[in-house]
Amino acid sequence: MNVVSVGGGAFQPYDVVVGRGLLAGAGQRIAPFVRGRTAIVSDETVAALHGPALQVSLQAVGIRSEIIAVPPGEASKSFAELERLMDRLLSFGLDRKDAIVALGGGVVGDLAGLAAALYMRGIDFIQVPTTLLAQVDSSVGGKTAIDTPRGKNLVGAFHQPRLVLADIDVLSTLPERQLRSGWAEVLKHGLICDADFFNWLGGEGGAGVRGDPAALEGAVVRSVEIKAAVVGADEKEAGRRALLNLGHTFGHAIEAELGFEEAALAHGEAVALGCCMAFRYSARQGLCDPAIAARVEAVIAAAGLPTRLAEAGQFAASNLLARMAGDKKAEGGGLTLILARGIGEAFVSKTETPETVLAFLKEEGAA
Ligand code: NAD
């Protein structure tokens, strides 16, 4: 078991506990943050698989709990679901001194976190992430949000959890594609700032993507350490936190063109492809050695993730560019891209010209 501390400067610090069998002892860890009761926000799939174990462990320390389950999937990050959730919390009678527990993937964490930020002007919440993506990314850092028809994550708040419990064992029920999708974010963390970690993931640690619990634990711990270091220094993305968007500007554009349909390309698959493109773009611009871009591609491909645009579909370069320019990360005239001088050496560039990016997208196979 490992404990990573997050924050300390900009916000109240909290622990991210990573280990095996944590759900069974969750009650004891959660007890200091709640009084006699709590609401567990989950989705129907996760509630059925892991809700009972969490409730039993809460009951063992005298905490009464009620599960509020939303339908699984991105569609639950909506005003309608937020309103229903608020109503359930009110009818359960939670007050300002109570806390809620988010048990699920990023969808549940984002929705429950926003509900916690808003309920009675803000109550505490605890994250029990159950997808690899949620364990290494969305449960840490305090970003919460819902979607609107105009775009994803456009309505939200920064609200840090009081505690995160990342139980590696709950990942054993996760569908393989979900695990691989989360693995893309793990690889991304190495690519941003830790070459040794990336090399480990490309070797022995690669067993994690095939479900090996020891490798998964190592991957989650190091990823959380990296994310904690970045968000601890820059909670609201004024600077360094933007590095976490490596692969996301290309990836989001591709996802948006595909209409964010899960079946077409999972988010992590888009991020993996986006990371490869960011490294190839960096190599094209003479910023990094082309052999490094090839090595990144080889490790990502070995994890079963896409590396080439053609694997995702057919795209018009001008449409992708328009999506990239419309991305919220764009500033002024130049395009903002996260680029790299090497593995573990990502940096923010705000001066990429649309003409260069367009030429690159065509070289990548876009029409
Ligand atoms: P998700 O929450 O939709 O979970 C994916 C699927 O896996 C769901 O069907 C869910 O029911 C199922 N599932 C979850 N845990 C399971 C388990 N242990 N066993 C079996 N099935 C399980 O998706 P996600 O990939 O975890 O999260 C995606 C969301 O996270 C997006 O909405 C994205 O915007 C958000 N996100 C937020 C941040 C942040 O900083 N807040 C960062 C990255 C992503």
GROMACS .gro file of N, CA, C and O in nm, residues 253-254 256-259 264-265 273 308-320 361 364-367:
model
  108
  253ALA      N    1  -0.954   1.665  -3.106
  253ALA     CA    2  -0.999   1.699  -3.241
  253ALA      C    3  -1.050   1.572  -3.311
  253ALA      O    4  -1.156   1.573  -3.376
  254ILE      N    5  -0.976   1.463  -3.293
  254ILE     CA    6  -1.015   1.336  -3.356
  254ILE      C    7  -1.146   1.286  -3.294
  254ILE      O    8  -1.239   1.247  -3.364
  256ALA      N    9  -1.377   1.463  -3.146
  256ALA     CA   10  -1.488   1.551  -3.182
  256ALA      C   11  -1.535   1.520  -3.324
  256ALA      O   12  -1.654   1.517  -3.352
  257GLU      N   13  -1.439   1.495  -3.415
  257GLU     CA   14  -1.476   1.461  -3.553
  257GLU      C   15  -1.555   1.331  -3.558
  257GLU      O   16  -1.641   1.312  -3.642
  258LEU      N   17  -1.522   1.240  -3.469
  258LEU     CA   18  -1.593   1.111  -3.466
  258LEU      C   19  -1.723   1.120  -3.387
  258LEU      O   20  -1.797   1.023  -3.376
  259GLY      N   21  -1.749   1.237  -3.329
  259GLY     CA   22  -1.874   1.257  -3.256
  259GLY      C   23  -1.872   1.196  -3.116
  259GLY      O   24  -1.978   1.164  -3.062
  264ALA      N   25  -1.644   0.417  -3.151
  264ALA     CA   26  -1.548   0.455  -3.254
  264ALA      C   27  -1.407   0.465  -3.197
  264ALA      O   28  -1.312   0.409  -3.252
  265LEU      N   29  -1.391   0.536  -3.090
  265LEU     CA   30  -1.258   0.556  -3.032
  265LEU      C   31  -1.277   0.594  -2.885
  265LEU      O   32  -1.339   0.695  -2.855
  273LEU      N   33  -0.312   0.799  -2.949
  273LEU     CA   34  -0.285   0.843  -3.085
  273LEU      C   35  -0.234   0.987  -3.086
  273LEU      O   36  -0.138   1.022  -3.156
  308ARG      N   37  -0.170   0.548  -3.536
  308ARG     CA   38  -0.180   0.615  -3.667
  308ARG      C   39  -0.323   0.662  -3.693
  308ARG      O   40  -0.419   0.591  -3.659
  309LEU      N   41  -0.335   0.778  -3.754
  309LEU     CA   42  -0.466   0.838  -3.782
  309LEU      C   43  -0.558   0.742  -3.858
  309LEU      O   44  -0.679   0.734  -3.829
  310ALA      N   45  -0.501   0.666  -3.952
  310ALA     CA   46  -0.582   0.575  -4.034
  310ALA      C   47  -0.655   0.471  -3.947
  310ALA      O   48  -0.761   0.422  -3.986
  311GLU      N   49  -0.599   0.439  -3.831
  311GLU     CA   50  -0.665   0.341  -3.742
  311GLU      C   51  -0.795   0.398  -3.684
  311GLU      O   52  -0.881   0.324  -3.639
  312ALA      N   53  -0.805   0.530  -3.679
  312ALA     CA   54  -0.923   0.593  -3.618
  312ALA      C   55  -1.031   0.622  -3.722
  312ALA      O   56  -1.148   0.635  -3.687
  313GLY      N   57  -0.991   0.635  -3.849
  313GLY     CA   58  -1.089   0.664  -3.952
  313GLY      C   59  -1.031   0.756  -4.057
  313GLY      O   60  -0.908   0.774  -4.065
  314GLN      N   61  -1.121   0.817  -4.136
  314GLN     CA   62  -1.075   0.910  -4.239
  314GLN      C   63  -1.115   1.050  -4.200
  314GLN      O   64  -1.227   1.073  -4.155
  315PHE      N   65  -1.022   1.143  -4.215
  315PHE     CA   66  -1.045   1.279  -4.167
  315PHE      C   67  -1.004   1.381  -4.271
  315PHE      O   68  -0.911   1.358  -4.347
  316ALA      N   69  -1.072   1.496  -4.269
  316ALA     CA   70  -1.029   1.610  -4.351
  316ALA      C   71  -0.935   1.693  -4.263
  316ALA      O   72  -0.972   1.731  -4.150
  317ALA      N   73  -0.817   1.723  -4.316
  317ALA     CA   74  -0.717   1.798  -4.237
  317ALA      C   75  -0.775   1.931  -4.188
  317ALA      O   76  -0.754   1.972  -4.073
  318SER      N   77  -0.849   1.998  -4.276
  318SER     CA   78  -0.901   2.131  -4.238
  318SER      C   79  -1.003   2.120  -4.124
  318SER      O   80  -1.010   2.208  -4.038
  319ASN      N   81  -1.081   2.011  -4.123
  319ASN     CA   82  -1.176   1.993  -4.012
  319ASN      C   83  -1.103   1.969  -3.880
  319ASN      O   84  -1.140   2.024  -3.776
  320LEU      N   85  -0.999   1.886  -3.886
  320LEU     CA   86  -0.922   1.860  -3.763
  320LEU      C   87  -0.859   1.989  -3.713
  320LEU      O   88  -0.863   2.019  -3.593
  361LEU      N   89  -0.086   1.746  -4.064
  361LEU     CA   90  -0.205   1.659  -4.063
  361LEU      C   91  -0.218   1.586  -4.197
  361LEU      O   92  -0.256   1.468  -4.201
  364GLU      N   93   0.014   1.310  -4.211
  364GLU     CA   94  -0.034   1.201  -4.125
  364GLU      C   95  -0.144   1.119  -4.193
  364GLU      O   96  -0.194   1.021  -4.135
  365GLY      N   97  -0.190   1.165  -4.310
  365GLY     CA   98  -0.288   1.087  -4.384
  365GLY      C   99  -0.426   1.151  -4.391
  365GLY      O  100  -0.517   1.093  -4.451
  366ALA      N  101  -0.444   1.270  -4.330
  366ALA     CA  102  -0.573   1.336  -4.343
  366ALA      C  103  -0.586   1.393  -4.483
  366ALA      O  104  -0.485   1.432  -4.543
  367ALA      N  105  -0.707   1.398  -4.534
  367ALA     CA  106  -0.724   1.445  -4.673
  367ALA      C  107  -0.723   1.597  -4.680
  367ALA      O  108  -0.760   1.664  -4.585
   0.00000   0.00000   0.00000
